[in-house]
Coordinates of C-alpha atoms and ligand atoms in Angstrom, one line a residue:
M1 CA 0.3 0.4 0.0
Q2 CA 1.4 3.5 -0.7
I3 CA 0.8 6.2 1.9
P4 CA 0.8 9.2 0.5
A5 CA 4.4 11.2 2.1
H6 CA 2.3 14.2 3.7
I7 CA -0.1 11.3 5.7
A8 CA 3.2 9.0 6.3
T9 CA 4.9 12.0 7.6
L10 CA 2.4 13.7 9.9
G11 CA 3.5 14.7 13.0
T12 CA 1.4 14.4 16.6
E13 CA 1.3 15.7 20.2
T14 CA 4.0 13.5 22.4
A15 CA 1.5 14.5 25.3
F16 CA -1.1 11.5 24.3
E17 CA 1.9 9.1 23.6
V18 CA 3.6 10.0 27.2
L19 CA -0.1 9.5 28.7
A20 CA -0.2 6.4 27.3
R21 CA 2.7 5.1 28.6
A22 CA 1.7 6.4 32.1
Q23 CA -1.4 4.9 32.1
A24 CA 0.2 1.7 30.9
L25 CA 2.8 1.9 33.9
A26 CA -0.1 2.9 36.4
A27 CA -1.8 -0.8 34.9
R28 CA 1.1 -2.5 36.1
G29 CA 1.0 -1.0 39.6
R30 CA 3.1 1.9 39.3
S31 CA 2.9 5.0 41.2
V32 CA 2.4 7.4 38.2
I33 CA 2.1 11.3 38.5
N34 CA 0.8 12.6 35.4
L35 CA 2.6 16.5 34.8
G36 CA 2.4 15.7 31.1
I37 CA -1.0 16.3 30.0
G38 CA -2.2 19.7 29.5
Q39 CA -5.5 19.5 31.6
P40 CA -7.4 20.8 34.5
D41 CA -7.4 18.3 37.1
F42 CA -10.8 19.8 38.2
P43 CA -14.3 18.3 37.3
T44 CA -16.5 20.3 35.0
A45 CA -18.9 22.8 37.3
P46 CA -22.5 20.6 38.4
H47 CA -24.3 23.1 36.1
I48 CA -23.2 22.8 33.0
V49 CA -23.3 19.2 33.5
E50 CA -26.9 19.5 34.3
A51 CA -27.0 21.3 31.1
A52 CA -26.0 18.7 28.8
C53 CA -28.2 16.3 30.8
R54 CA -31.2 18.6 30.2
A55 CA -30.4 19.0 26.8
L56 CA -30.6 15.3 26.0
V57 CA -34.2 14.9 28.3
D58 CA -35.3 17.5 26.8
G59 CA -34.8 15.7 23.2
H60 CA -31.9 17.5 21.6
H61 CA -30.6 14.8 19.9
G62 CA -30.6 15.6 16.7
Y63 CA -27.9 17.6 13.6
T64 CA -27.7 21.7 14.7
P65 CA -26.8 24.4 12.1
A66 CA -22.9 23.2 11.5
N67 CA -21.8 26.7 12.5
G68 CA -23.5 25.9 16.0
I69 CA -27.0 26.4 17.5
P70 CA -27.7 30.6 17.5
A71 CA -27.8 30.8 21.4
L72 CA -24.3 29.7 21.5
R73 CA -22.8 32.0 19.0
E74 CA -24.8 34.4 20.6
A75 CA -23.5 33.2 24.1
I76 CA -19.9 33.0 22.8
V77 CA -20.2 37.2 21.3
A78 CA -21.7 38.2 24.7
D79 CA -18.6 36.8 26.4
L80 CA -16.3 38.6 23.9
D81 CA -18.7 42.0 24.6
R82 CA -18.3 41.3 28.2
R83 CA -14.8 40.3 28.5
L84 CA -13.1 42.4 26.3
G85 CA -15.9 45.3 24.8
V86 CA -15.4 44.1 21.6
A87 CA -18.1 43.7 19.4
V88 CA -18.3 40.4 16.7
D89 CA -21.2 39.4 14.9
P90 CA -22.8 36.0 15.4
A91 CA -22.4 35.3 12.0
Q92 CA -18.4 35.4 12.0
V93 CA -18.8 32.2 14.6
V94 CA -18.3 28.5 13.9
V95 CA -18.4 26.4 16.5
V96 CA -15.8 23.0 16.3
P97 CA -15.4 20.1 18.0
G98 CA -12.6 21.3 20.6
G99 CA -9.8 24.3 20.2
K100 CA -7.2 22.4 17.2
V101 CA -10.1 22.3 14.5
T102 CA -10.1 26.1 14.0
L103 CA -6.7 25.5 13.5
A104 CA -7.3 22.8 10.9
F105 CA -9.3 24.7 8.8
A106 CA -6.7 27.8 8.8
A107 CA -4.1 25.5 7.9
Q108 CA -6.4 24.2 5.2
I109 CA -7.4 27.8 3.8
F110 CA -3.8 29.3 4.1
G111 CA -1.7 26.4 3.4
G112 CA -0.7 24.0 0.5
P113 CA 2.2 23.8 -1.3
G114 CA 4.4 27.0 -1.7
A115 CA 2.7 28.7 1.5
E116 CA 4.5 29.6 4.5
I117 CA 2.9 30.0 7.9
L118 CA 5.0 31.6 11.0
I119 CA 4.3 29.3 14.1
P120 CA 6.2 29.6 17.6
D121 CA 8.9 27.7 18.6
P122 CA 8.8 26.5 21.1
G123 CA 4.8 25.9 20.3
Y124 CA 2.0 23.8 20.3
P125 CA 3.2 20.8 18.7
I126 CA -0.1 20.6 16.2
Y127 CA 0.5 24.0 14.7
R128 CA 3.4 22.4 12.5
S129 CA 1.9 19.2 12.0
L130 CA -1.1 21.0 11.0
V131 CA 0.3 23.2 8.7
E132 CA 2.5 20.7 6.9
L133 CA -0.4 18.3 6.6
S134 CA -1.8 21.4 4.2
G135 CA 1.6 21.0 2.2
A136 CA 2.8 24.2 3.7
S137 CA 6.4 25.6 4.9
A138 CA 5.7 26.1 8.8
V139 CA 8.5 28.7 9.9
G140 CA 9.2 28.5 13.5
Y141 CA 10.2 32.3 15.6
P142 CA 11.5 31.9 18.3
L143 CA 9.8 31.6 21.6
H144 CA 11.6 33.1 24.6
A145 CA 11.5 31.8 28.3
P146 CA 8.8 33.1 30.5
G147 CA 9.7 36.1 32.1
G148 CA 11.0 37.4 29.2
A149 CA 9.3 39.3 26.6
G150 CA 7.3 35.6 25.0
F151 CA 8.4 36.8 21.5
S152 CA 10.0 39.8 19.6
A153 CA 7.7 41.2 17.2
D154 CA 11.0 42.1 15.0
E155 CA 12.0 38.9 15.2
V156 CA 8.6 37.7 14.3
L157 CA 8.4 40.1 11.2
A158 CA 11.7 39.8 10.0
R159 CA 10.3 36.3 9.2
I160 CA 8.2 37.5 6.7
T161 CA 8.1 36.6 2.9
P162 CA 6.3 36.9 0.1
R163 CA 5.3 33.8 0.8
T164 CA 3.9 34.3 4.5
R165 CA -0.3 34.0 4.5
L166 CA -0.8 33.3 8.2
L167 CA 0.8 34.0 11.4
I168 CA 0.1 32.2 14.4
V169 CA 0.3 33.9 17.8
N170 CA -0.4 32.3 21.1
S171 CA -0.6 33.8 24.7
P172 CA -0.2 32.8 27.4
A173 CA 1.6 30.0 25.6
N174 CA 2.0 25.8 25.6
P175 CA 4.5 25.4 26.3
T176 CA 6.5 28.2 28.2
G177 CA 3.1 29.7 30.0
G178 CA 4.8 33.2 28.6
V179 CA 2.6 35.7 28.3
V180 CA 3.6 38.5 25.9
P181 CA 3.7 41.7 27.2
A182 CA 0.9 44.1 25.8
A183 CA 3.2 46.3 24.5
E184 CA 5.0 43.6 22.2
L185 CA 1.5 43.0 20.5
E186 CA 1.8 46.7 20.1
R187 CA 4.6 46.4 18.5
L188 CA 3.7 43.3 16.1
V189 CA 0.1 44.6 15.1
A190 CA 1.9 47.9 13.9
G191 CA 4.4 45.7 12.2
L192 CA 1.6 43.8 10.3
E193 CA 0.4 47.1 9.0
R194 CA 3.3 46.6 6.3
H195 CA 2.3 43.1 5.0
P196 CA -1.7 43.5 4.1
Q197 CA -1.3 40.2 3.2
V198 CA -0.5 38.2 6.0
F199 CA -3.8 37.2 8.3
V200 CA -2.9 36.3 11.6
L201 CA -4.5 33.4 14.0
T202 CA -4.4 34.4 17.3
D203 CA -5.1 31.1 19.7
E204 CA -6.4 32.5 22.7
I205 CA -7.5 28.7 24.6
Y206 CA -5.7 30.0 27.6
A207 CA -6.9 33.9 27.8
R208 CA -8.5 33.3 31.0
L209 CA -5.6 31.5 32.7
V210 CA -3.4 34.4 33.6
F211 CA -1.8 35.0 37.1
D212 CA 0.1 38.2 37.1
T213 CA -1.8 40.6 34.7
E214 CA -4.2 41.2 32.3
H215 CA -4.7 39.7 29.1
T216 CA -4.3 41.2 26.2
S217 CA -6.6 39.9 22.8
L218 CA -5.6 40.7 19.2
L219 CA -9.2 40.9 19.2
R220 CA -8.9 44.8 20.4
A221 CA -7.2 45.3 17.5
A222 CA -9.2 47.2 15.3
S223 CA -6.6 47.3 12.1
L224 CA -6.0 43.3 12.3
R225 CA -9.7 42.9 12.7
A226 CA -10.3 42.3 8.6
R227 CA -7.3 39.6 9.0
L228 CA -7.2 38.3 12.5
I229 CA -8.9 34.2 13.1
V230 CA -9.6 33.8 17.1
L231 CA -9.4 30.2 18.1
D232 CA -10.5 29.6 21.8
G233 CA -12.6 26.7 23.7
L234 CA -14.0 25.6 26.8
S235 CA -11.2 23.3 27.7
K236 CA -8.7 24.4 29.7
T237 CA -11.0 27.5 30.8
H238 CA -13.5 25.1 31.9
A239 CA -12.1 21.6 32.7
M240 CA -13.6 20.4 29.8
T241 CA -11.1 18.8 27.5
G242 CA -13.0 15.7 27.1
W243 CA -16.3 17.5 25.7
R244 CA -14.7 18.7 22.5
L245 CA -16.1 22.3 22.3
G246 CA -14.3 25.6 20.2
W247 CA -14.9 27.6 17.9
G248 CA -13.1 30.2 15.5
I249 CA -14.0 33.6 14.6
W250 CA -13.5 34.7 11.1
P251 CA -13.4 37.2 9.1
G252 CA -15.3 38.4 6.4
A253 CA -16.3 35.5 4.0
L254 CA -14.4 33.0 5.9
A255 CA -17.1 31.7 8.3
E256 CA -18.5 30.8 4.8
L257 CA -15.6 28.4 4.7
A258 CA -14.8 27.2 7.7
T259 CA -18.9 26.7 8.1
R260 CA -18.7 24.5 4.5
L261 CA -15.3 23.4 5.9
A262 CA -17.7 22.1 9.1
I263 CA -20.3 20.9 7.2
N264 CA -17.7 18.1 5.1
L265 CA -15.9 17.0 8.3
F266 CA -18.4 17.0 10.9
S267 CA -22.2 18.0 10.2
C268 CA -22.0 20.1 13.2
V269 CA -21.0 19.6 17.3
N270 CA -22.4 17.2 19.5
T271 CA -25.7 19.0 20.6
A272 CA -25.7 18.3 24.2
A273 CA -22.5 19.5 24.5
Q274 CA -22.9 22.8 22.5
H275 CA -26.0 23.3 25.0
A276 CA -23.4 22.8 28.4
A277 CA -21.5 25.2 26.1
V278 CA -24.4 27.8 26.5
A279 CA -24.4 27.4 30.0
A280 CA -20.7 27.5 30.8
L281 CA -20.5 30.9 29.6
T282 CA -23.9 32.5 30.6
G283 CA -23.9 31.0 34.1
P284 CA -21.8 31.5 37.0
Q285 CA -18.2 31.6 36.7
E286 CA -16.7 30.9 40.5
H287 CA -15.4 27.4 39.0
V288 CA -13.0 29.5 36.7
E289 CA -11.9 31.9 39.4
R290 CA -11.2 29.1 42.0
M291 CA -9.6 27.2 39.1
V292 CA -7.2 30.1 38.2
A293 CA -6.3 31.0 41.8
S294 CA -5.3 27.6 42.4
F295 CA -3.3 27.1 39.4
A296 CA -1.5 30.9 40.9
G297 CA -0.9 28.4 43.9
R298 CA 0.5 25.9 42.3
R299 CA 2.5 27.5 40.1
D300 CA 4.4 29.0 42.4
A301 CA 4.9 25.8 44.5
I302 CA 6.7 24.1 41.4
V303 CA 8.4 27.1 40.6
A304 CA 9.9 27.2 44.1
A305 CA 10.5 23.6 43.7
L306 CA 12.3 23.6 40.7
A307 CA 14.7 26.6 41.6
G308 CA 16.2 24.2 44.1
L309 CA 16.5 21.4 41.9
P310 CA 20.6 21.1 40.7
G311 CA 21.0 22.0 37.3
I312 CA 17.5 23.2 36.9
R313 CA 17.0 27.1 36.5
C314 CA 13.5 28.0 36.4
A315 CA 11.6 31.2 35.4
R316 CA 8.1 32.4 36.9
P317 CA 5.6 31.6 34.0
G318 CA 2.6 34.1 33.6
G319 CA -0.3 32.1 32.5
A320 CA -2.1 28.7 31.0
F321 CA -0.2 25.7 33.6
Y322 CA 3.0 25.0 32.7
A323 CA 6.4 25.6 33.6
F324 CA 9.3 24.8 31.0
P325 CA 12.9 25.2 33.1
D326 CA 15.6 25.2 31.6
V327 CA 17.2 21.5 32.4
S328 CA 20.6 21.9 30.4
G329 CA 22.7 22.4 33.9
T330 CA 21.9 18.1 34.1
G331 CA 24.2 17.8 31.1
F332 CA 21.4 15.2 29.8
T333 CA 19.0 16.0 26.4
A334 CA 15.1 17.0 27.4
R335 CA 14.1 13.2 25.7
T336 CA 16.5 11.5 27.6
L337 CA 15.2 13.1 31.1
Q338 CA 11.4 12.6 30.0
D339 CA 11.9 8.9 29.0
R340 CA 14.3 8.1 32.4
W341 CA 12.1 10.0 34.8
L342 CA 8.7 8.5 33.1
E343 CA 10.8 4.9 33.6
E344 CA 12.4 5.2 36.6
L345 CA 10.5 7.7 38.7
G346 CA 6.9 7.4 37.2
V347 CA 7.0 11.0 36.9
A348 CA 5.4 12.3 33.1
T349 CA 6.6 15.7 31.9
I350 CA 7.2 16.3 28.0
A351 CA 10.9 17.0 26.4
G352 CA 10.9 20.5 24.9
T353 CA 11.5 19.4 21.5
S354 CA 8.2 17.7 21.4
F355 CA 6.9 21.4 21.1
G356 CA 10.1 22.7 18.6
A357 CA 13.9 22.4 18.1
R358 CA 14.0 25.2 19.8
G359 CA 13.1 23.5 23.2
E360 CA 16.0 21.5 23.4
G361 CA 17.3 21.8 27.0
H362 CA 13.6 22.4 28.8
V363 CA 11.2 20.2 29.7
R364 CA 7.8 20.9 30.5
F365 CA 5.6 20.1 33.7
S366 CA 1.9 20.8 33.3
Y367 CA 1.4 21.7 36.6
A368 CA -2.7 21.0 36.7
S369 CA -2.2 18.4 39.4
S370 CA -2.7 18.5 42.8
L371 CA -0.2 20.4 45.4
A372 CA 0.4 16.5 47.0
D373 CA 1.6 15.1 43.3
I374 CA 3.5 18.4 42.7
H375 CA 5.8 18.3 45.6
E376 CA 5.9 14.4 45.6
A377 CA 7.2 14.6 42.0
M378 CA 9.6 17.3 42.7
R379 CA 10.7 14.9 46.0
R380 CA 11.0 12.1 43.1
L381 CA 13.2 14.5 40.9
G382 CA 15.1 15.4 43.6
G383 CA 16.6 12.7 44.8
W384 CA 17.4 11.3 41.2
L385 CA 19.0 14.5 40.4
H386 CA 21.4 14.3 43.0
D387 CA 22.2 10.8 41.9
H388 CA 22.8 12.1 38.7
V389 CA 24.0 15.1 38.4
A390 CA 27.6 16.3 39.5
Ligands
PLP1 N1 -4.3 25.3 21.2 C1 -3.1 25.5 22.2 C2 -2.1 26.6 22.8 C3 -3.2 23.7 23.2 O1 -2.3 23.8 24.1 C4 -4.5 23.0 23.0 C5 -4.5 21.7 23.7 O2 -3.3 21.3 24.5 C6 -5.2 23.8 21.9 C7 -4.9 24.6 21.2 C8 -6.2 22.7 21.9 O3 -7.2 22.6 22.8 P1 -8.7 21.5 22.6 O4 -8.4 20.7 23.6 O5 -9.5 22.0 22.7 O6 -8.8 20.8 20.9

């Protein structure tokens, strides 16, 4: 059987591979602490679960409009108006099964052979894999460690060529937890005025998970609106990774194109999940505030613990739920540490190289785990590092 090269070489997300290995170890009776996968350890709030149950009992069992039920698209724009003070037409919203589907659509629309798409390196690995699946080239721009600028607008702008069709921006960022300062985003927006052919996809899936500053949304940049796609969803903010509910906000005629892609690929998102999403966006928000406060405390705990380990330096991430320490002082590659810590200590982490070549020398820790698990993982790592690092 001949498999086309772009399929045969399709990339992946190491977090799922590590999750499977961690689960296999746990099934054999090992004590495993999973700081690998990026998902909140909180259950979905009861009022959201009840809304899904009610939708099923009330008979919402059929297809919905492909771009999502009107009540959900209206709830999404009302939430943007409330949080950011920006007006978006519900017709620009396309509801999809999870945040990454908006990326898949954008890669199809802007990619293809000959196109270049700018992605952060290190960055969420699905950026590169979906861009390359479309036949386009993924061009990495450097993402600096948290505590630094996130990215430098000049370094991003310097990589734009006549072939560049799309720029992907992610703040707060996976895997660094870095938050791009508002001034740097403003410099980027100003510089993009010299490149009117370049569209921008802003991945704001961690927008509400910020600890020290306000999140700056590119949606507020009026000069970008006609060429801005916003990726968002409920996975992280509302602890709903398994519900598969995300959306894109598309400019101009692209919403209709994205809707046609939805019709071709999945018809519509699970109806009960859409009703749950209305409850998530319009109902009480205390569960989000509690989760963010809890992540802020865990951030402080893991950063303090990592700073005390030999060979490790950790800056203080401002958002999401990832720490991305520099582990180069251990003398081991990131991949070796990932594999040995999982096999020898039962601590799952993700090598920085899973997020791009510039991730070497770093390991990603997801701290969306209990404080007790974080402390136990750090205790195991501490013992190992004392034995293995000179
Ligand atoms: N964007 C980033 C930066 C992510 O880290 C993730 C998930 O890890 C996603 C998008 C996709 O989220 P979802 O699970 O809703 O597809």
